[in-house]
Amino acid sequence: MQKLLLLADEAIAQGALDGGLSGVYAYPGTPSTEITEYIQGSPEAKEKGIHCRWSSNEKTAMESAMGMSFVGKRALVCMKHVGLNVAADPFMNAAITGVNGGVLVLSADDPSMHSSQNEQDSRYYGKFALIPVLEPSNQQEAYDMAYNGLELSEKLGRPVMLRITTRLAHSRAGVVRRAPKAQNEMSAPKIDRQFILLPANAKKRYADLLTSQAVYEQSSSESEYNRYEEGTDHSIGILACGIGYNYLMENFPNGCPYPVLKIGQYPLPRKATETLLNTCDKVLVLEEGYPLIEELLKGYTSKCLHISGRLDGTLPRQGELTPDLVGIALGVKEVVETPIPEVVKMRPPALCQGCGHRDMYEALNAVLAEYPTKRVFGDIGCYTLGALPPFGAIDSCLDMGASITMAKGAADGGLFPAVAVIGDSTFTHSGMTGLLDAVNENSNITVVISDNETTAMTGGQDSAGTGKIEAICLGLGVAKEHVRVFVPLKKNFEEMTRIIREEIEYKGVSVIIPRRECLQTLKRKKK
Amino acid sequence: MKTDIILSGVGGQGILSIAAVIGEAALNNNLYMKQAEVHGMSQRGGDVQSNLRISDQPINSDLIPLKSADLILSLEPMEALRYLPYLSDNGWIVTSSISFKNIPNYPEEADVINEIKKVKNHVLIDVEALAKEAGSLRTANIVLLGAALPYLGLPEQYIEDAIRSIFARKGEDIVNLNLKALYISKK
């Protein structure tokens, strides 16, 4: 079959396409964005009529995927790890309803927080929802797991999670394709009233989910992604999850002398895990993210003290694994320190020269300098970089949409001026409901929706609210005379500062919309 | 054969276009390859790097271990130095000598160049001047790749063929322009 050079993200997209996918649902988020983009750019997907438009947020994406599943078709839903928090409600309940057509929930974690607010480990969500989790160690497995995962979900009758991390998501390697499967025909849900989670039904579905745990464990035991590799030296055994396996093997180019249990599907295969624990003096757990397995094996009573990993300090508790950290943990590598020369300075990312957010911040800072008690609540997007010099313009960044609601809460608490800065895509993702709260209480806040008509930080994906921002604000009840629009350009400085000053002085909810297209998307269009 | 390369530069300079050529060369010749990239926030003018590994044997880690890179190939001199902990004792630094200053505390250029000269195996090259000589500033990345040809562990022909196939879509003139850029530092 055809061999392609693909990022793991792209491999997952191609694997799902070849695995009989009918629709992908997603909101952009690093490091998951390239999956949906690949499907959007695929001529085959277009020809087959695969759904691939961006959703407003991860929750709407997850729910739409469940609708696709309801009618018997296969769906992929993609998000970054913190996006799963947004989708957590439908995600947890989808485990209760189960699926008709297969549903693969892709969650891309970001240990070391390259582009994120935390390094939460999505495997906990899989365990929380009591569903199987797949975790590839390389690009080929990423392809295979997407290809087979949709079918696995259908066979088990539940959603299946596919968990990756940044390092794999954004790494390229050769991938061999398999023969494409046909899409499912439409079909009615097979189990009577399975999708109606009234307590009487939900109890039955939950009982069934609990009973099915043994089936999932059996599936893990038979899985091609879980492999026990016997070793000659039983002084230590290694349980290696996902890409932890690669770092292990990197340290043993001629083969690992210790028994290794490679894990690519959860829950853990019990028999193989017990063999490792019973036949080795010690066990080292290599897992990317939190010490989920290490904690599980150790147990509350710490009877199994011979288990080591991130919890006992053998590996760092924080940050992603590297071949060096694993080598040091195994005692096959010395700590080597070639220092970075002192002449090398930090080079943090910055807003592009000429970006509209810059002009917005300059005007905002100029006005707010007149208000010593001001606070600015920020949000998630390129404009979060307004926290850095030369702007130092924002005081918070919590999660998608929190700028508006934190400003509201602060105003409730007596703060003036309370200003929110949010982007257009983040506003339609999670800001709208908070704005309704503020309108209903006529909170004294000033909301700046810095509109660059795209989802810029993740590379310029379509923004759900383009052309609709004023209409949304008016519809939510913001007074017409307090929805103000200007073009953020240096030459408009006087107009911008006048409008900002007027709206801060207005005692109620006002929305200011600086609107100018993102330079990056503009540049791309001109090409 | 096995070559571990760290590509570095500043977000927006286009290190991934260099990786694409080497990747094409590796794939066309049935070599194994892994290439870890940086996407997301850092692409907005921050420091960026890519770990590129090529081998005739399967490759395990997507990341290059410390002290084991054969080559640091950099579009910016200070960014070349950032990855010095990864360079093997006999490894090479091939870097553009042109500073990219988008931070207020960028060091003295001479200090950066002196630090690179302390590395046993280094090539400093004015990619912009050579790219102009080749016919277009846009070939700067290919000029840099050309300067690294002796250290890639791949026959020159592989890279030349990769450039032909990558730029074929854009016509014969663009192919020839890039081939000229590839070999211009040889002179």
XYZ file of C-alpha atoms in Angstrom:
714
model
C 0.000 0.000 0.000
C 0.878 3.668 -0.364
C 3.465 5.081 2.086
C 2.971 8.657 3.235
C 5.119 11.012 5.304
C 2.675 12.195 7.964
C 2.459 13.951 11.295
C 0.752 11.665 13.808
C -2.163 14.132 13.626
C -2.362 13.619 9.873
C -1.959 9.863 10.270
C -4.984 9.839 12.583
C -6.984 11.819 10.031
C -6.012 9.465 7.202
C -6.611 6.423 9.417
C -10.104 7.598 10.304
C -10.874 8.403 6.657
C -9.749 4.933 5.620
C -11.630 3.449 8.592
C -15.051 4.406 7.249
C -15.441 7.870 8.784
C -18.511 9.944 7.919
C -17.744 13.083 9.908
C -15.090 14.865 11.956
C -16.172 17.413 14.564
C -13.688 19.681 16.321
C -12.681 23.071 17.623
C -9.051 24.070 16.874
C -6.560 23.517 19.696
C -2.826 22.831 19.700
C -1.722 20.044 19.276
C -4.903 18.570 17.732
C -5.719 21.118 14.998
C -3.950 19.415 12.084
C -6.266 16.385 12.196
C -9.344 18.284 11.082
C -7.316 20.491 8.746
C -6.000 17.388 6.993
C -9.525 16.088 6.414
C -10.648 19.532 5.226
C -7.821 19.471 2.675
C -8.291 15.885 1.553
C -9.727 15.482 -1.981
C -10.881 11.967 -1.027
C -12.833 13.308 1.955
C -14.444 15.918 -0.259
C -15.413 13.328 -2.826
C -16.941 11.111 -0.140
C -18.800 14.039 1.392
C -17.191 13.676 4.832
C -18.385 16.342 7.275
C -15.417 18.479 8.323
C -16.495 22.043 9.208
C -15.268 23.459 12.507
C -17.678 23.448 15.450
C -18.194 26.416 17.797
C -16.612 24.555 20.680
C -15.681 21.058 21.852
C -19.041 20.446 23.500
C -21.010 21.134 20.324
C -18.478 18.985 18.472
C -18.901 16.026 20.837
C -22.689 16.273 20.706
C -22.744 16.466 16.911
C -20.527 13.384 16.762
C -23.072 11.590 18.948
C -25.804 12.593 16.522
C -23.785 11.128 13.658
C -23.382 7.973 15.733
C -27.125 7.901 16.508
C -27.888 7.455 12.819
C -25.368 4.633 12.593
C -22.389 6.433 11.063
C -18.817 6.738 12.275
C -17.577 9.976 13.780
C -14.263 11.371 14.985
C -14.239 14.227 17.488
C -10.945 16.045 18.094
C -9.800 18.433 20.781
C -6.856 19.443 22.891
C -6.820 18.158 26.463
C -8.408 21.255 28.020
C -11.060 21.117 25.312
C -12.198 17.866 26.844
C -13.114 19.831 29.969
C -15.503 21.821 27.795
C -16.880 18.622 26.250
C -16.890 16.740 29.542
C -20.676 16.731 29.960
C -21.533 14.979 26.679
C -18.331 12.917 26.894
C -19.162 11.391 30.272
C -22.768 10.768 29.302
C -21.859 9.315 25.908
C -20.159 6.550 27.872
C -23.542 5.856 29.483
C -25.671 5.985 26.327
C -23.082 4.141 24.312
C -22.899 4.492 20.554
C -24.574 3.198 17.432
C -22.019 4.152 14.778
C -18.446 4.138 16.132
C -17.198 7.261 17.948
C -13.528 7.974 18.462
C -12.762 10.826 20.886
C -9.305 12.217 20.179
C -7.756 14.170 23.028
C -4.296 15.666 22.501
C -2.396 16.338 25.724
C 0.374 18.888 26.054
C 2.836 17.829 28.754
C 5.452 20.556 29.325
C 2.703 23.048 28.376
C 4.194 24.090 25.043
C 0.927 25.855 24.142
C -1.424 25.266 27.081
C -2.587 26.298 30.534
C -2.014 22.928 32.207
C -0.697 19.443 31.493
C -3.745 17.395 32.512
C -3.670 13.757 31.434
C -6.687 12.719 29.364
C -6.279 9.064 30.320
C -7.950 10.023 33.621
C -11.017 11.080 31.645
C -11.028 7.735 29.888
C -10.850 5.965 33.225
C -13.437 8.368 34.689
C -15.851 7.558 31.864
C -14.970 3.829 32.138
C -14.225 3.479 28.431
C -11.246 1.987 26.568
C -8.347 4.309 25.773
C -5.869 3.885 22.929
C -2.413 5.482 23.096
C -0.074 5.173 20.103
C 3.714 5.059 20.373
C 4.374 6.036 16.771
C 2.769 7.444 13.636
C 1.916 4.028 12.175
C 0.118 3.042 15.361
C -1.658 6.390 15.325
C -2.935 5.552 11.846
C -3.852 1.982 12.789
C -5.624 2.995 15.988
C -7.777 5.523 14.143
C -8.430 2.988 11.385
C -9.413 0.227 13.833
C -10.667 2.415 16.665
C -13.903 3.387 14.961
C -14.730 -0.269 14.437
C -13.646 -1.141 17.988
C -16.028 1.494 19.344
C -18.847 0.028 17.269
C -18.038 -3.506 18.379
C -17.932 -2.556 22.067
C -20.915 -0.240 21.707
C -19.195 2.647 23.523
C -17.070 5.632 22.559
C -13.340 4.920 22.539
C -10.731 7.533 23.444
C -7.572 8.034 21.401
C -4.994 9.877 23.483
C -1.861 11.462 22.036
C 0.658 14.016 23.277
C 2.310 16.995 21.573
C 5.543 15.223 20.769
C 3.858 12.553 18.688
C 1.097 14.797 17.325
C 3.684 17.071 15.735
C 6.211 14.503 14.637
C 6.372 13.130 11.107
C 7.257 9.639 9.917
C 6.422 7.234 7.128
C 2.974 5.620 7.408
C 1.601 2.744 5.337
C -2.064 3.015 4.422
C -4.589 0.179 4.557
C -7.461 -0.583 2.222
C -10.227 2.015 2.740
C -13.458 0.774 4.319
C -16.859 1.933 3.161
C -18.937 4.308 5.283
C -21.838 2.842 7.241
C -25.365 3.082 5.912
C -27.877 4.888 8.125
C -29.324 2.680 10.833
C -31.501 3.123 13.900
C -29.982 2.689 17.384
C -29.886 -1.010 18.187
C -30.683 -0.870 21.884
C -34.136 0.255 22.916
C -34.129 3.826 24.262
C -30.332 3.749 24.794
C -29.926 7.452 24.054
C -32.623 8.597 26.516
C -30.827 9.201 29.794
C -33.856 9.401 32.059
C -32.859 7.880 35.395
C -34.653 4.590 34.722
C -32.765 4.087 31.441
C -29.526 5.602 32.691
C -29.377 3.088 35.550
C -29.653 0.207 33.083
C -27.053 1.691 30.759
C -24.651 2.365 33.644
C -25.063 -1.175 34.968
C -24.256 -2.433 31.496
C -21.180 -0.178 31.347
C -19.961 -1.616 34.648
C -20.523 -5.186 33.465
C -18.659 -4.390 30.261
C -15.444 -3.543 32.107
C -14.408 -7.192 31.952
C -14.978 -7.137 28.192
C -12.745 -4.054 27.815
C -10.030 -5.729 29.845
C -10.316 -8.801 27.629
C -10.073 -6.551 24.571
C -6.870 -5.036 26.034
C -5.441 -8.523 26.644
C -6.019 -9.453 23.014
C -4.968 -6.075 21.653
C -2.134 -5.914 19.128
C -1.085 -2.658 20.827
C -0.264 -4.352 24.128
C 2.788 -6.550 23.945
C 4.822 -8.456 26.509
C 8.471 -8.695 25.519
C 10.402 -11.206 27.617
C 13.854 -10.180 28.876
C 16.879 -11.993 30.248
C 17.407 -9.772 33.296
C 14.519 -9.760 35.790
C 16.108 -7.333 38.242
C 13.744 -4.768 36.769
C 10.658 -4.902 34.576
C 9.396 -1.964 32.553
C 5.844 -0.960 31.862
C 6.057 1.499 28.969
C 2.985 3.458 27.874
C 2.671 5.238 24.508
C 5.845 7.045 23.454
C 7.533 6.073 26.730
C 8.300 2.850 24.838
C 10.325 4.752 22.211
C 12.474 6.471 24.805
C 13.121 3.131 26.471
C 14.253 1.507 23.226
C 16.352 4.549 22.298
C 18.490 3.679 25.298
C 18.902 0.050 24.209
C 19.806 0.100 20.511
C 20.729 -3.591 20.670
C 17.577 -4.672 22.469
C 16.350 -4.218 26.034
C 17.621 -6.867 28.487
C 14.619 -6.397 30.820
C 11.079 -7.679 30.399
C 8.911 -4.957 28.879
C 5.158 -4.590 28.856
C 4.333 -2.122 26.100
C 0.932 -0.524 26.607
C -1.148 0.996 23.816
C -4.655 0.105 25.010
C -6.297 0.628 28.418
C -7.594 -0.634 30.800
C -4.362 -2.486 31.562
C -4.263 -6.120 30.469
C -4.411 -7.720 33.912
C -2.616 -10.996 33.262
C 0.397 -9.493 31.529
C 0.639 -6.775 34.187
C 0.617 -9.385 36.953
C 3.292 -11.405 35.175
C 5.522 -8.334 35.061
C 4.905 -7.512 38.730
C 5.385 -11.116 39.893
C 8.492 -12.010 37.903
C 10.557 -8.847 38.310
C 12.267 -7.515 41.443
C 11.237 -3.954 40.646
C 9.015 -2.295 38.086
C 9.642 1.056 36.415
C 6.603 2.767 34.885
C 7.244 5.039 31.909
C 4.186 7.132 31.170
C 3.769 10.505 29.498
C 1.658 12.777 31.689
C 0.474 12.007 35.207
C 1.498 8.875 37.174
C -1.848 7.170 36.448
C -0.555 3.619 36.141
C 2.132 3.988 38.778
C -0.494 5.104 41.291
C -2.838 2.307 40.252
C -0.182 -0.364 40.709
C 1.122 1.033 43.970
C -2.302 1.167 45.528
C -3.290 3.162 48.563
C -1.454 1.010 51.077
C 1.863 1.284 49.206
C 2.355 -2.462 49.587
C 4.008 -2.544 46.189
C 6.917 -0.301 47.096
C 9.017 -1.745 44.330
C 7.069 0.278 41.766
C 8.866 3.401 40.616
C 8.206 6.203 38.163
C 7.127 9.808 38.444
C 5.715 9.512 41.972
C 8.867 8.435 43.778
C 11.134 10.845 41.908
C 12.791 8.283 39.631
C 11.368 10.438 36.863
C 10.310 14.098 37.203
C 6.669 14.558 38.232
C 6.278 17.500 35.833
C 6.967 17.913 32.128
C 7.293 15.543 29.204
C 9.601 12.551 29.103
C 12.785 12.566 27.032
C 15.161 9.779 26.026
C 17.687 11.295 28.454
C 15.350 11.283 31.466
C 14.431 7.660 30.769
C 18.100 6.714 30.324
C 18.991 8.306 33.644
C 16.069 6.534 35.370
C 17.334 3.213 33.999
C 20.872 3.951 35.133
C 22.281 3.564 31.628
C 22.990 7.237 31.180
C 24.964 9.830 33.101
C 23.684 13.358 33.545
C 25.524 15.306 30.876
C 25.734 19.026 31.132
C 26.871 21.055 28.189
C 25.566 24.451 29.196
C 23.835 26.796 26.791
C 26.233 29.755 26.320
C 25.296 32.802 28.371
C 25.059 34.940 25.280
C 21.832 33.122 24.358
C 18.770 35.092 25.457
C 15.147 34.026 25.772
C 13.087 34.664 22.674
C 9.417 34.529 23.689
C 6.687 34.611 21.051
C 5.117 38.007 20.341
C 2.188 39.548 18.495
C 3.076 40.036 14.822
C 4.235 43.500 13.772
C 1.212 45.317 12.394
C -1.317 43.062 14.163
C -4.613 44.726 15.095
C -4.370 43.434 18.675
C -1.301 45.686 19.099
C -3.236 48.808 18.155
C -6.118 47.725 20.384
C -3.781 47.262 23.390
C -2.026 50.576 22.779
C -5.343 52.431 22.830
C -6.654 50.453 25.798
C -3.478 50.999 27.836
C -3.512 54.717 27.046
C -7.050 55.124 28.411
C -6.628 52.795 31.388
C -3.543 54.726 32.501
C -6.132 57.289 33.700
C -7.696 54.677 36.028
C -5.282 53.449 38.729
C -7.774 50.849 40.012
C -8.356 49.238 36.596
C -8.057 45.522 35.976
C -8.118 43.754 32.628
C -9.302 40.161 32.401
C -7.760 38.354 29.462
C -8.671 35.257 27.545
C -7.167 32.582 25.324
C -5.736 33.425 21.914
C -2.903 35.417 20.320
C -3.974 38.430 22.392
C -2.947 36.576 25.580
C 0.526 37.708 24.492
C -0.651 41.158 25.614
C 0.446 39.985 29.070
C 4.108 40.262 27.954
C 6.191 43.420 27.410
C 5.800 45.963 25.959
C 2.066 45.825 26.774
C 1.683 44.205 30.186
C -1.972 44.769 29.455
C -3.832 41.874 31.087
C -4.166 40.591 34.635
C -5.692 37.149 34.052
C -6.027 34.226 31.669
C -7.996 31.318 33.114
C -9.853 29.423 30.414
C -11.859 29.953 27.244
C -14.438 32.681 27.912
C -13.405 33.561 31.465
C -12.491 37.152 30.610
C -16.131 38.241 30.539
C -17.324 36.260 33.540
C -14.282 37.106 35.685
C -14.770 40.781 34.846
C -18.421 40.403 35.842
C -17.563 38.733 39.158
C -14.913 41.357 39.881
C -17.434 44.127 39.112
C -19.945 42.368 41.386
C -17.252 42.576 44.041
C -16.853 46.317 43.559
C -14.010 46.635 41.028
C -14.028 49.573 38.602
C -13.078 49.642 35.819
C -13.511 45.931 35.046
C -12.471 45.273 31.462
C -12.557 42.002 29.513
C -10.448 41.313 26.407
C -11.541 38.357 24.298
C -11.131 37.308 20.663
C -13.949 36.672 18.231
C -13.519 32.900 18.088
C -13.149 32.550 21.863
C -16.246 34.729 22.267
C -18.403 32.371 20.231
C -16.700 29.341 21.841
C -17.524 30.251 25.434
C -17.994 33.982 25.893
C -21.603 34.440 24.780
C -23.301 32.816 27.776
C -21.209 34.868 30.176
C -22.168 38.046 28.352
C -25.837 37.091 28.843
C -25.211 36.789 32.590
C -23.695 40.276 32.599
C -26.576 41.727 30.558
C -29.169 40.174 32.870
C -27.607 41.912 35.853
C -26.549 45.054 33.964
C -23.029 44.499 35.344
C -20.690 47.454 35.024
C -18.166 45.902 32.643
C -16.510 46.831 29.370
C -15.981 43.924 26.992
C -13.463 44.269 24.169
C -14.050 41.655 21.468
C -10.862 41.990 19.450
C -12.120 40.651 16.129
C -9.540 39.458 13.595
C -12.137 37.321 11.819
C -10.303 34.059 12.384
C -9.039 31.584 14.977
C -5.524 32.970 14.741
C -3.427 31.320 17.426
C -3.943 27.844 16.014
C -3.107 28.953 12.493
C -6.106 30.786 11.068
C -9.123 28.491 11.046
C -12.634 29.772 10.295
C -14.222 31.583 13.215
C -17.838 30.674 13.912
C -18.968 34.262 14.545
C -17.439 36.051 11.566
C -19.909 38.687 10.390
C -22.268 37.988 13.288
C -20.579 39.494 16.368
C -22.710 42.675 16.643
C -25.903 40.706 15.968
C -24.995 38.209 18.704
C -24.303 41.003 21.233
C -27.544 42.795 20.372
C -29.462 39.524 20.508
C -28.088 38.853 23.969
C -29.454 42.216 25.027
C -26.506 44.617 24.965
C -27.868 48.129 24.304
C -27.374 49.161 20.676
C -25.638 52.453 21.555
C -23.109 50.524 23.625
C -21.979 48.143 20.894
C -19.134 50.132 19.352
C -16.987 49.158 16.385
C -13.710 50.651 15.155
C -10.767 49.693 12.971
C -7.629 49.243 15.103
C -5.051 51.280 13.212
C -2.580 53.887 14.437
C -4.303 56.622 12.447
C -7.538 55.926 14.379
C -5.899 56.300 17.786
C -7.960 59.320 18.778
C -11.268 57.681 17.821
C -10.301 54.434 19.579
C -9.354 56.102 22.863
C -12.476 58.286 22.802
C -14.756 55.280 22.335
C -12.971 53.228 25.004
C -13.185 56.129 27.484
C -16.893 56.658 26.814
C -17.727 52.998 27.304
C -15.704 52.649 30.494
C -17.608 55.625 31.839
C -20.953 54.025 30.917
C -22.382 52.266 33.971
C -23.505 48.996 32.453
C -22.488 46.391 29.874
C -20.732 47.778 26.850
C -19.052 45.914 24.020
C -16.240 47.393 21.950
C -15.313 45.589 18.743
C -11.945 46.533 17.222
C -12.102 44.743 13.862
C -9.244 44.152 11.439
C -8.374 40.902 9.677
C -5.458 38.807 10.963
C -2.297 39.617 8.983
C -1.415 35.944 8.656
C -4.711 34.938 7.051
C -4.617 38.063 4.889
C -1.137 37.126 3.675
C -2.278 33.595 2.890
C -5.269 34.816 0.888
C -3.030 37.074 -1.194
C -0.736 34.180 -2.155
C 23.781 5.303 8.212
C 22.145 7.457 10.847
C 22.053 11.248 11.012
C 20.462 13.282 13.788
C 19.818 16.899 12.851
C 18.500 19.789 14.902
C 16.987 22.511 12.757
C 16.587 25.835 14.501
C 15.538 29.389 13.878
C 12.897 31.960 14.694
C 9.191 31.288 14.136
C 8.314 32.383 10.623
C 11.813 31.900 9.121
C 10.775 28.623 7.559
C 12.918 25.875 9.070
C 10.188 23.416 8.133
C 10.775 24.045 4.441
C 14.320 22.708 4.910
C 12.964 19.726 6.808
C 10.551 19.067 3.952
C 13.394 18.724 1.434
C 15.446 16.390 3.634
C 12.291 14.414 4.440
C 11.446 14.012 0.775
C 15.003 12.809 0.108
C 14.810 10.276 2.929
C 11.402 8.933 1.952
C 12.254 8.642 -1.763
C 15.233 6.498 -0.856
C 13.395 4.222 1.559
C 15.207 5.509 4.609
C 13.515 5.725 7.992
C 12.787 9.178 9.248
C 11.246 10.935 12.206
C 10.816 14.651 12.405
C 9.428 16.396 15.481
C 8.233 19.946 14.831
C 6.975 22.884 16.860
C 3.512 24.208 16.064
C 1.413 26.675 18.022
C 2.362 29.628 20.139
C 6.121 29.699 19.439
C 5.482 30.175 15.744
C 4.698 33.816 16.580
C 8.317 34.960 16.437
C 9.590 32.754 19.259
C 12.470 30.279 19.113
C 11.585 27.171 17.124
C 13.341 23.899 16.470
C 12.766 20.624 14.756
C 14.394 17.287 15.574
C 15.076 15.442 12.328
C 16.367 11.882 12.417
C 17.259 9.810 9.344
C 18.480 6.230 9.399
C 18.605 3.018 7.402
C 17.367 1.277 10.584
C 14.045 1.849 12.375
C 14.109 4.918 14.651
C 12.730 4.831 18.176
C 12.604 8.254 19.791
C 11.118 11.281 18.041
C 13.504 13.371 20.150
C 17.281 13.459 19.770
C 19.087 12.689 23.037
C 21.522 15.211 24.538
C 25.044 15.241 23.109
C 24.158 13.146 20.102
C 23.159 15.440 17.226
C 25.398 15.168 14.177
C 24.345 18.544 12.897
C 22.730 21.757 14.088
C 21.377 23.513 11.032
C 20.232 27.012 11.935
C 18.753 29.984 10.153
C 19.881 32.257 13.007
C 23.208 32.267 14.868
C 21.943 32.737 18.455
C 19.357 30.019 17.853
C 22.133 27.638 16.764
C 23.764 28.090 20.174
C 20.530 27.393 22.067
C 20.791 23.700 21.116
C 24.481 23.258 21.856
C 23.695 20.756 24.665
C 22.420 18.414 21.942
C 25.506 18.557 19.712
C 27.756 15.501 19.792
C 31.474 15.985 20.348
C 32.177 15.565 16.647
C 28.998 17.243 15.430
C 28.801 20.250 13.137
C 27.057 23.594 13.420
C 26.032 25.058 10.084
C 24.367 28.405 10.594
C 23.365 31.605 8.934
C 25.512 34.446 10.257
C 22.649 36.945 9.982
C 21.050 37.879 13.301
C 17.285 38.088 13.613
C 16.619 40.751 16.232
C 13.066 40.773 17.507
C 13.889 41.036 21.208
C 15.122 44.168 23.006
C 18.006 42.372 24.752
C 19.557 40.695 21.714
C 23.269 40.288 22.490
C 26.159 41.879 20.604
C 26.398 40.150 17.217
C 30.154 39.744 17.574
C 29.681 37.900 20.882
C 27.306 35.450 19.228
C 29.665 34.834 16.311
C 32.622 34.388 18.674
C 30.686 31.803 20.654
C 29.960 29.848 17.471
C 33.624 30.007 16.511
C 34.439 28.253 19.788
C 32.656 25.150 18.484
C 35.196 22.832 16.889
C 33.218 22.119 13.725
C 31.320 25.114 12.462
C 30.268 26.739 9.206
C 29.095 30.353 9.311
C 27.492 31.498 6.129
C 25.939 34.737 4.893
C 22.856 33.077 3.422
C 21.240 36.328 2.373
C 24.161 37.490 0.243
C 24.456 34.081 -1.395
C 20.699 33.837 -1.928
C 20.743 37.209 -3.687
C 23.644 35.989 -5.792
C 21.664 32.872 -6.671
C 18.854 35.097 -7.871
C 16.344 35.419 -5.019
C 16.336 36.098 -1.290
C 13.647 33.452 -1.033
C 16.228 30.733 -1.647
C 18.040 31.521 1.636
C 16.860 28.276 3.249
C 18.098 26.207 0.307
C 21.454 28.034 0.421
C 21.797 26.996 4.052
C 20.842 23.415 3.242
C 23.476 23.448 0.509
C 26.162 24.449 3.000
C 25.210 21.421 5.093
C 25.379 18.908 2.221
C 28.678 17.352 3.379
C 27.240 16.620 6.839
C 23.831 15.146 6.049
C 25.070 11.603 5.561
C 23.080 11.491 2.321
C 24.380 11.583 -1.257
C 24.027 15.054 -2.810
C 21.980 13.525 -5.579
C 19.224 12.587 -3.080
C 18.828 16.226 -2.062
C 18.989 17.449 -5.643
C 16.247 14.994 -6.648
C 14.122 16.044 -3.678
C 14.385 19.699 -4.709
C 13.374 18.763 -8.243
C 10.298 16.900 -7.068
C 9.233 19.480 -4.437
C 9.539 22.483 -6.767
C 8.417 20.676 -9.952
C 4.908 22.127 -9.576
C 6.309 25.644 -9.774
C 8.078 25.147 -13.082
C 11.552 24.570 -14.445
C 12.824 28.099 -13.664
C 12.101 27.744 -9.955
C 13.720 24.292 -9.896
C 16.875 25.681 -11.490
C 16.923 28.710 -9.198
C 16.840 26.440 -6.144
C 19.471 24.077 -7.541
C 21.731 27.069 -8.123
C 21.109 28.118 -4.502
C 21.846 24.602 -3.288
C 25.325 24.537 -4.791
C 26.274 28.216 -4.509
C 28.182 27.882 -1.235
C 30.426 25.244 -2.821
C 32.145 27.846 -4.911
